[in-house]
Amino acid sequence: MYKIIHNYYSKKKGHPSTLAFFRITFGGLMFFSTLRFWSKDWIESLYIKPVFHFKYYGFEWVNDFGVYIYLLFIICLISSMFVALGYKYRASIITFFLVFTYIELIDKTTYLNHYYLTSCIAFIMCFLPAGKYFSLDSYITGESLDKIPVWTIDSLKLFICLVYFFAGIAKINSDWLVEAQPLSLWLKSKYDLPIIGQNLLQLKETHYLASWFAMLYDVLIPFFLLFKRTKYIAFIFVIIFHALTKVFFPSIGMFPYIMISSAVIFFDASLHIKLLNFIRLIIKKLQLFLGLKINEIRLNKFIITKNNRVVFLSLSCFLLFQLIFPFRYILYPGELFWNEQGYRFSWRVMLVEKRGYTTFKIQDSITKKFFYVRNKDFLTPFQEKQMSFQPDFILEYAHYLGEHFKSQGHENIQIFADSFVALNGRINQRFIDPDFNLLNTQESFYNKNWILPLNDKIKGL
Amino acid sequence: MKKYNLLFALSIFLISTQCSSDLEEIDTETTITELTASTDNDNSNSTSQTAVVSSFDHEQMLTNWADNIIIPSIINFENSLVKLKNSASIFVNEPSNETLSVLKEEWLNSFLKWQHLEMFDVGLAEEIYYKNRINLYPANVNRIENNISNQNYDLNASSNFSSQGFNGLDYLLFGIGQNEEEIILKYTSEDSKYGKYFLEIIDKMIELTTQVKDSWDDEFRDEFIKSTDNTSTSSINQVINDFIFYFEKGYRANKIAIPAGRYSDGPLPDRIEAYHGKKYSKILILEATDAIDNFYNGRFSNDITSSGLSINDYLSYMESDQDDKLAEKINEQLKKIKTKLTELNTDFSEQIRQDNLEMLITYDIIQANVVFLKVNLLQKLNINIDYADADGD
């Protein structure tokens, strides 16, 4: 066993063009998605406008910096461009990873799987020799690598496979496969799409077909992408699948583009070399046009050092963590889609349609006088929407309200939530125990027993 | 090898596109689902139940809203205001118990017509703050008195929104004296500043209403019924969002929750609609409930025995494959609300002072429907409340 691993670790080699091409597309996409985020004015509406931010457990210390948050976005822009160009690669990718992740930690209202995906890929790339070939760095130093260990490429491949696979098995549940929910709700309401909106999308058969196709696609695509013989067909399916998601769910944002471009990594190095050669050609023409000199680039051998062993072990640990972490929901009783304990960071993408209505009663425990809070006074509409059906948001907001009304001079405060939630087209149901004083508990990894159970059973993984 | 792969891939791609076009053809030929709309009015002259369509006809629903509900409601309201103006002129010229009682009747009649219109806060109505200028309460009594004595005011200023409209008239009809004699006396003084202000308020209401009516010209109406998409700016989404917002704010909060003290340390009985007239708060909310019921079920403004495509029909279509019907629940809840409201005192301020618990129970019954509408209905129709949007996954 050790021998196999050691052999794989030290002997198996790949071509550096694969990582170089991945670096360019990833850096480029991040550059454009940051620009897009900015141009939609979301920095203002999501980070500056809210008076209060919902924090991840353990990251309450993260500060939003007020208007200076724009600086973080500028750093994101510059570092992602440097990553794409391969300029001071290591420093750039580490900077990008830290800053991007920091921004995400400011407010969990904006949590999206593809932001988490971005952070994870950036994290892996911090360890990879992706800047040592076809980069400004090698242009400047005049040195480049001729071969890299194949595990550096495989770590990314494996990670992407895990993402797909978990997204797939999360769909193996009775709502998704037996009821075709929530796709049925979503597709039916796309009646305004040309050609198929008024007929095809109105059919229950279509909803079933789409649900099953999506599940099978997610579960199987990693294997088809890995096999030499099926790679090309698989890639065509990747394009079709993600193009369809973009058509049906325009609000899905950058996710399809990230997944499509990431899947290119599964091809042989010969394709990446061709693609890079194409870029080379353009650069050459530019050089001739501008009359610049071309530096000679020496190809060096990749030398395995002690450092590499640390990197190899770190990446292995990270991937192992990724393999286990999505299963943490097993430790909690109750329905995962309902109480969402262990829901995030598990590649559960577009899996539930959930809406809620949650208001808070502030009561004086002695006089029993009470009043209800207008959520609009404290939350943006987007925050209110997210808060209404996620227990950890409800708890955090209750504590915020507690502090607020305490500072206003109220005494003996108790806070109760009047909360109703509807899941995947079911009639709404009371969500939080209305007699439980939310100030009596703190956020933790323990089970939240003040969430009332769902009066229904969703079978599956 | 690679060439073979590519060829294979290409053929698969072609086959798959072929398949999908096949599916479309099959679809148009075979799958025509019958849609029976408006279950309770089968013999009506509405055009809806005859149609056999494969999908819900959104444009027909919008046409029903515009032609049979919204525009007639505006016209009815305008007509009632003109009548109100007439009886007001007669009263101001000749203040007496008789002319006053006719005027009160016309004021109430017009106020009831307004309940059918307040929920349609779209287009120009929204731009000119129409609903705030017609029915903002409580009326600012001090400001009204100042306006009358100073004779220097601008009814178009937002600071004066609470010193005009129905609740301004309510104060001028019922609140400026201890009894009817005292009130009539205010209008009989020589310069009759009260009568002048009274008429000016009505003129302003007529002016705004005519503006709103004129904004619903053929062009706007055609644009309205063609805007059938499921986007935040489409007619369907805007009207449904406004309807739900009205149910939550104008109806639940203003008429019940705020006076019953839901958002304050104690009840605020002086916050009821038509506070000075006392006995009108219940009759007004009952009318508003009927208006909500009629619009939700697509009933014509001028003939509630006829109906066309409605939110209820749309919802029934969307949940046709589900067992637990929300459409029934919303209608059942509306019935419960009406039953509860009839049990209350005609004067809500009296009800609040004597037994506020009944008001809070009423609130809970209304609130159940707020949740049905805001959580379940919007989920089933997949309509988003116009949030500052962000990517969703």
Short mmCIF file of N, CA and C in Angstrom, two decimals, chain A residues 36 40 42 45-46 111-115 181 184-186 188-192 195-200 202-204 207 209 228-230 232-233 236-237 240 250-254 270 274 348-351 353-357 359 369-374 376 381-382 384-385 410 418 420-428, chain B residues 1-2 4-6 8-10 12-13 16 20 23-24 27-28 31 33 54-56 58 228-231 234 236-237 245 248-249 252 258 261-266 314 317-322 324-326 329 360 363 367-368 370-372 374-376 378-393:
data_model
loop_
_atom_site.label_atom_id
_atom_site.label_comp_id
_atom_site.label_asym_id
_atom_site.label_seq_id
_atom_site.Cartn_x
_atom_site.Cartn_y
_atom_site.Cartn_z
N ARG A 36 -18.40 41.65 -12.17
CA ARG A 36 -19.85 41.51 -12.31
C ARG A 36 -20.55 41.84 -11.00
N LYS A 40 -23.14 45.12 -10.47
CA LYS A 40 -24.54 44.99 -10.06
C LYS A 40 -24.80 45.74 -8.76
N TRP A 42 -23.80 45.10 -5.86
CA TRP A 42 -24.09 44.22 -4.74
C TRP A 42 -23.18 44.51 -3.54
N SER A 45 -25.35 46.91 -1.72
CA SER A 45 -26.61 46.41 -1.17
C SER A 45 -26.41 45.22 -0.22
N LEU A 46 -25.35 44.45 -0.41
CA LEU A 46 -25.18 43.26 0.44
C LEU A 46 -24.23 43.49 1.61
N TYR A 111 -24.41 33.37 1.49
CA TYR A 111 -23.80 32.06 1.25
C TYR A 111 -24.32 31.43 -0.04
N LEU A 112 -23.40 31.01 -0.87
CA LEU A 112 -23.74 30.25 -2.07
C LEU A 112 -22.72 29.13 -2.19
N ASN A 113 -23.18 27.98 -2.68
CA ASN A 113 -22.26 26.87 -2.86
C ASN A 113 -21.09 27.25 -3.77
N HIS A 114 -21.37 28.07 -4.78
CA HIS A 114 -20.27 28.33 -5.69
C HIS A 114 -19.25 29.31 -5.13
N TYR A 115 -19.62 30.08 -4.13
CA TYR A 115 -18.60 30.88 -3.45
C TYR A 115 -17.70 29.97 -2.61
N GLN A 181 -39.95 17.48 -6.82
CA GLN A 181 -39.89 18.81 -6.20
C GLN A 181 -38.49 19.11 -5.71
N SER A 184 -40.44 20.83 -10.05
CA SER A 184 -41.79 21.01 -10.59
C SER A 184 -42.28 22.44 -10.36
N LEU A 185 -42.08 22.94 -9.15
CA LEU A 185 -42.47 24.32 -8.83
C LEU A 185 -41.73 25.31 -9.73
N TRP A 186 -40.44 25.07 -9.86
CA TRP A 186 -39.61 26.04 -10.59
C TRP A 186 -39.85 26.02 -12.09
N LYS A 188 -42.45 24.88 -13.82
CA LYS A 188 -43.80 25.30 -14.20
C LYS A 188 -43.92 26.82 -14.27
N SER A 189 -43.18 27.48 -13.38
CA SER A 189 -43.29 28.94 -13.35
C SER A 189 -42.42 29.60 -14.41
N LYS A 190 -41.72 28.78 -15.22
CA LYS A 190 -40.93 29.34 -16.32
C LYS A 190 -41.77 29.36 -17.60
N TYR A 191 -43.06 29.60 -17.44
CA TYR A 191 -43.98 29.60 -18.59
C TYR A 191 -43.61 30.68 -19.59
N ASP A 192 -42.81 31.64 -19.17
CA ASP A 192 -42.49 32.75 -20.07
C ASP A 192 -41.27 32.47 -20.96
N ILE A 195 -40.89 29.03 -26.77
CA ILE A 195 -41.05 27.68 -27.35
C ILE A 195 -41.49 26.63 -26.32
N ILE A 196 -40.66 26.38 -25.29
CA ILE A 196 -40.99 25.26 -24.40
C ILE A 196 -41.78 25.67 -23.16
N GLY A 197 -41.82 26.97 -22.88
CA GLY A 197 -42.41 27.43 -21.62
C GLY A 197 -43.87 27.06 -21.44
N GLN A 198 -44.65 27.19 -22.51
CA GLN A 198 -46.09 26.99 -22.39
C GLN A 198 -46.50 25.53 -22.48
N ASN A 199 -45.62 24.67 -22.95
CA ASN A 199 -46.05 23.28 -23.10
C ASN A 199 -45.14 22.31 -22.35
N LEU A 200 -43.93 22.16 -22.86
CA LEU A 200 -43.01 21.17 -22.29
C LEU A 200 -42.81 21.36 -20.79
N GLN A 202 -44.67 22.64 -18.68
CA GLN A 202 -45.88 22.51 -17.87
C GLN A 202 -46.19 21.04 -17.55
N LEU A 203 -45.44 20.13 -18.19
CA LEU A 203 -45.73 18.70 -18.03
C LEU A 203 -45.02 18.10 -16.83
N LYS A 204 -45.77 17.34 -16.05
CA LYS A 204 -45.16 16.66 -14.91
C LYS A 204 -44.06 15.71 -15.39
N HIS A 207 -40.83 17.38 -15.57
CA HIS A 207 -40.24 17.62 -14.25
C HIS A 207 -39.54 16.37 -13.73
N LEU A 209 -38.40 13.89 -15.63
CA LEU A 209 -37.25 13.65 -16.49
C LEU A 209 -36.07 14.53 -16.05
N LYS A 228 -11.00 7.70 -20.10
CA LYS A 228 -10.49 8.19 -21.37
C LYS A 228 -11.53 8.12 -22.48
N ARG A 229 -12.23 6.96 -22.53
CA ARG A 229 -13.14 6.72 -23.65
C ARG A 229 -14.39 7.58 -23.61
N THR A 230 -14.78 7.98 -22.42
CA THR A 230 -16.05 8.70 -22.31
C THR A 230 -15.89 10.20 -22.08
N TYR A 232 -14.98 12.80 -23.82
CA TYR A 232 -15.51 13.80 -24.75
C TYR A 232 -17.03 13.92 -24.66
N ILE A 233 -17.68 12.75 -24.62
CA ILE A 233 -19.15 12.78 -24.50
C ILE A 233 -19.52 13.45 -23.18
N ILE A 236 -19.42 17.13 -23.36
CA ILE A 236 -20.58 17.69 -24.06
C ILE A 236 -21.79 17.73 -23.13
N PHE A 237 -21.94 16.67 -22.33
CA PHE A 237 -23.03 16.68 -21.35
C PHE A 237 -22.84 17.79 -20.31
N ILE A 240 -24.08 20.89 -22.00
CA ILE A 240 -25.54 20.90 -22.14
C ILE A 240 -26.20 21.12 -20.78
N PRO A 250 -31.63 31.77 -14.52
CA PRO A 250 -30.63 32.80 -14.83
C PRO A 250 -29.95 33.32 -13.57
N SER A 251 -30.65 33.24 -12.43
CA SER A 251 -30.08 33.81 -11.22
C SER A 251 -29.00 32.92 -10.63
N ILE A 252 -28.69 31.81 -11.28
CA ILE A 252 -27.67 30.91 -10.76
C ILE A 252 -26.28 31.52 -10.87
N GLY A 253 -26.17 32.60 -11.64
CA GLY A 253 -24.93 33.37 -11.64
C GLY A 253 -23.79 32.70 -12.39
N MET A 254 -22.61 32.70 -11.75
CA MET A 254 -21.38 32.26 -12.40
C MET A 254 -21.18 30.74 -12.33
N SER A 270 -2.39 17.12 -23.96
CA SER A 270 -2.23 17.54 -25.35
C SER A 270 -3.20 18.66 -25.71
N LYS A 274 -2.32 22.55 -26.75
CA LYS A 274 -2.87 23.20 -27.95
C LYS A 274 -3.51 24.53 -27.61
N ARG A 348 -25.13 20.88 -1.53
CA ARG A 348 -26.57 20.71 -1.76
C ARG A 348 -27.04 21.91 -2.55
N VAL A 349 -26.98 21.74 -3.86
CA VAL A 349 -27.22 22.86 -4.77
C VAL A 349 -28.63 22.80 -5.33
N MET A 350 -29.36 23.90 -5.27
CA MET A 350 -30.71 24.00 -5.83
C MET A 350 -31.57 22.81 -5.40
N LEU A 351 -31.59 22.54 -4.14
CA LEU A 351 -32.20 21.31 -3.67
C LEU A 351 -33.55 21.53 -3.02
N GLU A 353 -36.90 24.38 -2.11
CA GLU A 353 -37.60 25.65 -2.25
C GLU A 353 -38.23 25.90 -0.89
N LYS A 354 -37.69 26.90 -0.21
CA LYS A 354 -38.11 27.12 1.17
C LYS A 354 -38.42 28.60 1.35
N ARG A 355 -39.53 28.88 1.97
CA ARG A 355 -39.84 30.26 2.30
C ARG A 355 -40.43 30.32 3.70
N GLY A 356 -40.23 31.44 4.35
CA GLY A 356 -40.72 31.54 5.70
C GLY A 356 -41.27 32.91 6.03
N TYR A 357 -41.92 32.96 7.17
CA TYR A 357 -42.44 34.22 7.68
C TYR A 357 -42.17 34.20 9.18
N THR A 359 -41.59 36.49 12.71
CA THR A 359 -41.58 37.75 13.44
C THR A 359 -41.22 37.46 14.90
N LYS A 369 -45.73 42.43 29.49
CA LYS A 369 -46.04 43.31 28.36
C LYS A 369 -45.18 42.90 27.17
N PHE A 370 -45.75 43.00 25.98
CA PHE A 370 -44.96 42.60 24.82
C PHE A 370 -45.30 43.44 23.60
N PHE A 371 -44.41 43.39 22.64
CA PHE A 371 -44.68 44.00 21.34
C PHE A 371 -43.93 43.21 20.28
N TYR A 372 -44.30 43.43 19.02
CA TYR A 372 -43.66 42.71 17.93
C TYR A 372 -42.70 43.62 17.17
N VAL A 373 -41.64 43.03 16.67
CA VAL A 373 -40.60 43.80 15.97
C VAL A 373 -40.94 43.89 14.49
N ARG A 374 -40.70 45.06 13.90
CA ARG A 374 -40.77 45.17 12.45
C ARG A 374 -39.39 44.82 11.89
N LYS A 376 -38.17 45.00 9.09
CA LYS A 376 -37.64 45.98 8.13
C LYS A 376 -36.77 47.03 8.80
N PRO A 381 -34.40 43.46 2.84
CA PRO A 381 -35.37 42.44 2.42
C PRO A 381 -34.70 41.09 2.15
N PHE A 382 -33.52 41.12 1.58
CA PHE A 382 -32.81 39.88 1.29
C PHE A 382 -32.43 39.14 2.58
N GLU A 384 -33.96 39.48 5.42
CA GLU A 384 -35.19 39.04 6.07
C GLU A 384 -35.65 37.73 5.44
N LYS A 385 -35.54 37.65 4.12
CA LYS A 385 -35.93 36.42 3.43
C LYS A 385 -35.11 35.24 3.93
N HIS A 410 -34.91 48.58 27.83
CA HIS A 410 -35.88 47.54 28.19
C HIS A 410 -35.23 46.57 29.18
N ASP A 418 -42.25 33.88 16.19
CA ASP A 418 -43.50 33.43 15.60
C ASP A 418 -43.15 33.09 14.16
N PHE A 420 -43.23 30.61 10.60
CA PHE A 420 -43.92 29.64 9.74
C PHE A 420 -43.10 29.42 8.48
N VAL A 421 -42.93 28.16 8.11
CA VAL A 421 -42.08 27.86 6.96
C VAL A 421 -42.78 26.85 6.05
N ALA A 422 -42.59 27.03 4.74
CA ALA A 422 -43.11 26.07 3.76
C ALA A 422 -41.93 25.49 3.00
N LEU A 423 -41.93 24.16 2.87
CA LEU A 423 -40.82 23.47 2.21
C LEU A 423 -41.31 22.72 0.97
N ASN A 424 -40.70 22.99 -0.16
CA ASN A 424 -41.00 22.28 -1.41
C ASN A 424 -42.49 22.16 -1.73
N GLY A 425 -43.23 23.23 -1.57
CA GLY A 425 -44.64 23.24 -1.96
C GLY A 425 -45.60 22.70 -0.92
N ARG A 426 -45.08 22.26 0.23
CA ARG A 426 -45.99 21.84 1.30
C ARG A 426 -46.66 23.07 1.90
N ILE A 427 -47.84 22.85 2.52
CA ILE A 427 -48.48 23.94 3.25
C ILE A 427 -47.58 24.31 4.43
N ASN A 428 -47.57 25.61 4.77
CA ASN A 428 -46.66 26.06 5.83
C ASN A 428 -46.95 25.39 7.17
N MET B 1 -8.00 7.18 -32.75
CA MET B 1 -8.77 6.99 -31.53
C MET B 1 -9.53 8.25 -31.18
N LYS B 2 -8.81 9.35 -31.23
CA LYS B 2 -9.45 10.58 -30.81
C LYS B 2 -10.54 11.00 -31.80
N TYR B 4 -12.28 9.07 -33.57
CA TYR B 4 -13.42 8.20 -33.31
C TYR B 4 -14.27 8.75 -32.17
N ASN B 5 -13.55 9.17 -31.15
CA ASN B 5 -14.23 9.74 -29.99
C ASN B 5 -15.08 10.94 -30.37
N LEU B 6 -14.46 11.84 -31.09
CA LEU B 6 -15.14 13.06 -31.47
C LEU B 6 -16.37 12.77 -32.31
N PHE B 8 -18.09 10.07 -32.34
CA PHE B 8 -19.11 9.47 -31.48
C PHE B 8 -19.85 10.54 -30.69
N ALA B 9 -19.06 11.44 -30.16
CA ALA B 9 -19.63 12.51 -29.36
C ALA B 9 -20.61 13.33 -30.19
N LEU B 10 -20.17 13.65 -31.39
CA LEU B 10 -20.99 14.47 -32.26
C LEU B 10 -22.32 13.78 -32.56
N ILE B 12 -23.83 11.49 -30.82
CA ILE B 12 -24.66 11.48 -29.61
C ILE B 12 -25.38 12.82 -29.47
N PHE B 13 -24.60 13.87 -29.70
CA PHE B 13 -25.16 15.21 -29.58
C PHE B 13 -26.33 15.40 -30.54
N SER B 16 -29.29 13.43 -29.46
CA SER B 16 -29.97 14.01 -28.31
C SER B 16 -30.80 15.23 -28.71
N SER B 20 -34.90 15.68 -28.44
CA SER B 20 -35.63 16.74 -27.76
C SER B 20 -36.67 17.36 -28.68
N LEU B 23 -39.64 15.19 -28.75
CA LEU B 23 -40.44 15.37 -27.55
C LEU B 23 -41.39 16.55 -27.68
N GLU B 24 -40.87 17.62 -28.24
CA GLU B 24 -41.70 18.80 -28.37
C GLU B 24 -42.92 18.52 -29.25
N ASP B 27 -45.40 16.51 -27.53
CA ASP B 27 -46.05 17.33 -26.52
C ASP B 27 -47.23 18.11 -27.08
N THR B 28 -46.98 18.82 -28.17
CA THR B 28 -48.04 19.70 -28.66
C THR B 28 -49.24 18.90 -29.16
N THR B 31 -50.62 16.41 -25.36
CA THR B 31 -50.87 16.81 -23.99
C THR B 31 -51.63 18.10 -23.91
N THR B 33 -54.19 19.68 -21.51
CA THR B 33 -54.90 19.50 -20.25
C THR B 33 -56.05 20.49 -20.19
N SER B 54 -53.27 24.25 -22.97
CA SER B 54 -52.26 23.39 -22.38
C SER B 54 -51.57 24.07 -21.23
N SER B 55 -51.73 25.37 -21.15
CA SER B 55 -51.09 26.10 -20.08
C SER B 55 -52.07 27.14 -19.57
N PHE B 56 -51.76 27.73 -18.44
CA PHE B 56 -52.62 28.77 -17.91
C PHE B 56 -52.52 30.01 -18.79
N HIS B 58 -52.23 33.50 -18.92
CA HIS B 58 -51.92 34.64 -18.06
C HIS B 58 -52.49 35.93 -18.59
N THR B 228 -46.93 39.52 -19.27
CA THR B 228 -47.30 38.28 -18.58
C THR B 228 -46.12 37.51 -18.01
N ASP B 229 -44.89 38.00 -18.21
CA ASP B 229 -43.72 37.25 -17.77
C ASP B 229 -43.68 37.07 -16.26
N ASN B 230 -42.84 36.14 -15.86
CA ASN B 230 -42.61 35.97 -14.42
C ASN B 230 -41.32 36.68 -14.04
N THR B 231 -41.39 38.02 -14.05
CA THR B 231 -40.22 38.82 -13.65
C THR B 231 -40.69 39.87 -12.65
N SER B 234 -43.01 42.53 -14.17
CA SER B 234 -44.19 42.19 -14.97
C SER B 234 -45.47 42.53 -14.22
N ILE B 236 -48.18 40.78 -13.71
CA ILE B 236 -48.65 39.74 -12.80
C ILE B 236 -47.95 39.84 -11.46
N ASN B 237 -46.62 39.88 -11.52
CA ASN B 237 -45.88 39.89 -10.26
C ASN B 237 -46.12 41.15 -9.46
N PHE B 245 -49.00 42.80 -0.33
CA PHE B 245 -48.54 43.91 0.52
C PHE B 245 -49.72 44.63 1.15
N GLU B 248 -51.19 42.63 3.94
CA GLU B 248 -50.34 42.67 5.12
C GLU B 248 -50.35 44.04 5.80
N LYS B 249 -50.26 45.09 4.98
CA LYS B 249 -50.09 46.43 5.55
C LYS B 249 -51.42 47.18 5.64
N ARG B 252 -54.31 44.28 7.19
CA ARG B 252 -54.04 43.70 8.51
C ARG B 252 -53.46 44.70 9.51
N ILE B 258 -52.25 47.65 14.29
CA ILE B 258 -51.73 48.86 14.94
C ILE B 258 -52.67 49.34 16.04
N GLY B 261 -52.50 47.30 19.08
CA GLY B 261 -51.26 47.40 19.85
C GLY B 261 -50.26 46.29 19.59
N ARG B 262 -50.31 45.68 18.42
CA ARG B 262 -49.36 44.62 18.11
C ARG B 262 -47.92 45.13 18.10
N TYR B 263 -47.72 46.35 17.67
CA TYR B 263 -46.34 46.85 17.53
C TYR B 263 -45.97 47.85 18.61
N SER B 264 -46.83 48.00 19.61
CA SER B 264 -46.55 49.00 20.64
C SER B 264 -46.76 48.36 22.01
N ASP B 265 -46.38 49.09 23.04
CA ASP B 265 -46.50 48.54 24.38
C ASP B 265 -47.95 48.36 24.81
N GLY B 266 -48.83 49.18 24.25
CA GLY B 266 -50.23 49.03 24.60
C GLY B 266 -51.10 49.33 23.40
N TYR B 314 -55.24 30.60 -11.06
CA TYR B 314 -53.82 30.44 -11.36
C TYR B 314 -53.19 29.46 -10.36
N TYR B 317 -54.34 25.95 -10.92
CA TYR B 317 -53.61 25.35 -12.04
C TYR B 317 -52.22 24.89 -11.60
N MET B 318 -51.52 25.77 -10.87
CA MET B 318 -50.15 25.47 -10.48
C MET B 318 -50.07 24.30 -9.50
N GLU B 319 -51.10 24.12 -8.68
CA GLU B 319 -51.02 23.03 -7.70
C GLU B 319 -51.92 21.87 -8.09
N SER B 320 -52.26 21.77 -9.39
CA SER B 320 -53.17 20.71 -9.83
C SER B 320 -52.62 19.32 -9.53
N ASP B 321 -51.29 19.21 -9.45
CA ASP B 321 -50.71 17.88 -9.20
C ASP B 321 -50.50 17.60 -7.72
N GLN B 322 -50.96 18.49 -6.86
CA GLN B 322 -50.73 18.28 -5.42
C GLN B 322 -52.04 18.02 -4.69
N ASP B 324 -52.76 18.53 -1.19
CA ASP B 324 -53.13 19.52 -0.19
C ASP B 324 -53.32 20.86 -0.89
N LYS B 325 -54.58 21.28 -1.07
CA LYS B 325 -54.84 22.46 -1.89
C LYS B 325 -54.78 23.76 -1.10
N LEU B 326 -53.86 24.61 -1.48
CA LEU B 326 -53.75 25.92 -0.83
C LEU B 326 -54.93 26.80 -1.21
N LYS B 329 -57.66 26.51 1.09
CA LYS B 329 -57.32 27.02 2.42
C LYS B 329 -57.45 28.55 2.48
N LEU B 360 -57.15 40.91 19.04
CA LEU B 360 -55.93 40.13 18.83
C LEU B 360 -56.23 38.77 18.23
N TYR B 363 -56.77 39.38 14.69
CA TYR B 363 -55.45 39.51 14.07
C TYR B 363 -54.87 38.14 13.71
N GLN B 367 -53.77 36.88 10.21
CA GLN B 367 -52.35 36.56 10.06
C GLN B 367 -52.14 35.20 9.40
N ALA B 368 -53.01 34.24 9.72
CA ALA B 368 -52.87 32.91 9.10
C ALA B 368 -52.94 33.04 7.58
N VAL B 370 -52.12 35.81 5.90
CA VAL B 370 -50.89 36.48 5.47
C VAL B 370 -49.82 35.44 5.17
N VAL B 371 -49.71 34.45 6.05
CA VAL B 371 -48.70 33.41 5.86
C VAL B 371 -49.03 32.56 4.62
N PHE B 372 -50.31 32.21 4.47
CA PHE B 372 -50.71 31.47 3.27
C PHE B 372 -50.31 32.23 2.00
N LYS B 374 -48.17 34.99 1.67
CA LYS B 374 -46.79 35.44 1.51
C LYS B 374 -45.80 34.28 1.42
N VAL B 375 -46.09 33.20 2.08
CA VAL B 375 -45.18 32.05 2.06
C VAL B 375 -45.61 31.03 1.01
N ASN B 376 -46.84 30.53 1.16
CA ASN B 376 -47.27 29.42 0.29
C ASN B 376 -47.63 29.86 -1.12
N LEU B 378 -46.78 32.58 -2.81
CA LEU B 378 -45.60 33.03 -3.57
C LEU B 378 -44.68 31.87 -3.92
N GLN B 379 -44.62 30.87 -3.04
CA GLN B 379 -43.80 29.70 -3.36
C GLN B 379 -44.40 28.92 -4.52
N LYS B 380 -45.71 28.71 -4.47
CA LYS B 380 -46.34 27.91 -5.52
C LYS B 380 -46.35 28.62 -6.86
N LEU B 381 -46.43 29.94 -6.84
CA LEU B 381 -46.38 30.67 -8.11
C LEU B 381 -44.94 31.03 -8.46
N ASN B 382 -44.03 30.72 -7.56
CA ASN B 382 -42.61 31.06 -7.71
C ASN B 382 -42.41 32.53 -8.04
N ILE B 383 -43.07 33.38 -7.27
CA ILE B 383 -42.90 34.82 -7.44
C ILE B 383 -42.01 35.32 -6.32
N ASN B 384 -41.04 36.14 -6.69
CA ASN B 384 -40.16 36.70 -5.67
C ASN B 384 -40.65 38.06 -5.23
N ILE B 385 -40.57 38.29 -3.93
CA ILE B 385 -40.80 39.64 -3.46
C ILE B 385 -39.64 40.45 -3.99
N ASP B 386 -39.90 41.64 -4.52
CA ASP B 386 -38.81 42.34 -5.21
C ASP B 386 -37.66 42.70 -4.28
N TYR B 387 -36.82 41.73 -4.06
CA TYR B 387 -35.62 41.91 -3.26
C TYR B 387 -34.53 42.51 -4.12
N ALA B 388 -33.56 43.14 -3.48
CA ALA B 388 -32.31 43.43 -4.17
C ALA B 388 -31.76 42.05 -4.48
N ASP B 389 -31.81 41.65 -5.74
CA ASP B 389 -31.59 40.24 -6.03
C ASP B 389 -30.12 39.88 -5.93
N ALA B 390 -29.93 38.61 -5.74
CA ALA B 390 -28.57 38.08 -5.71
C ALA B 390 -28.64 36.70 -6.32
N ASP B 391 -27.53 36.16 -6.67
CA ASP B 391 -27.52 34.82 -7.23
C ASP B 391 -28.12 33.85 -6.23
N GLY B 392 -28.90 32.92 -6.72
CA GLY B 392 -29.45 31.93 -5.82
C GLY B 392 -28.97 30.55 -6.22
N ASP B 393 -28.79 29.68 -5.28
CA ASP B 393 -28.52 28.30 -5.69
C ASP B 393 -29.12 27.32 -4.70
#
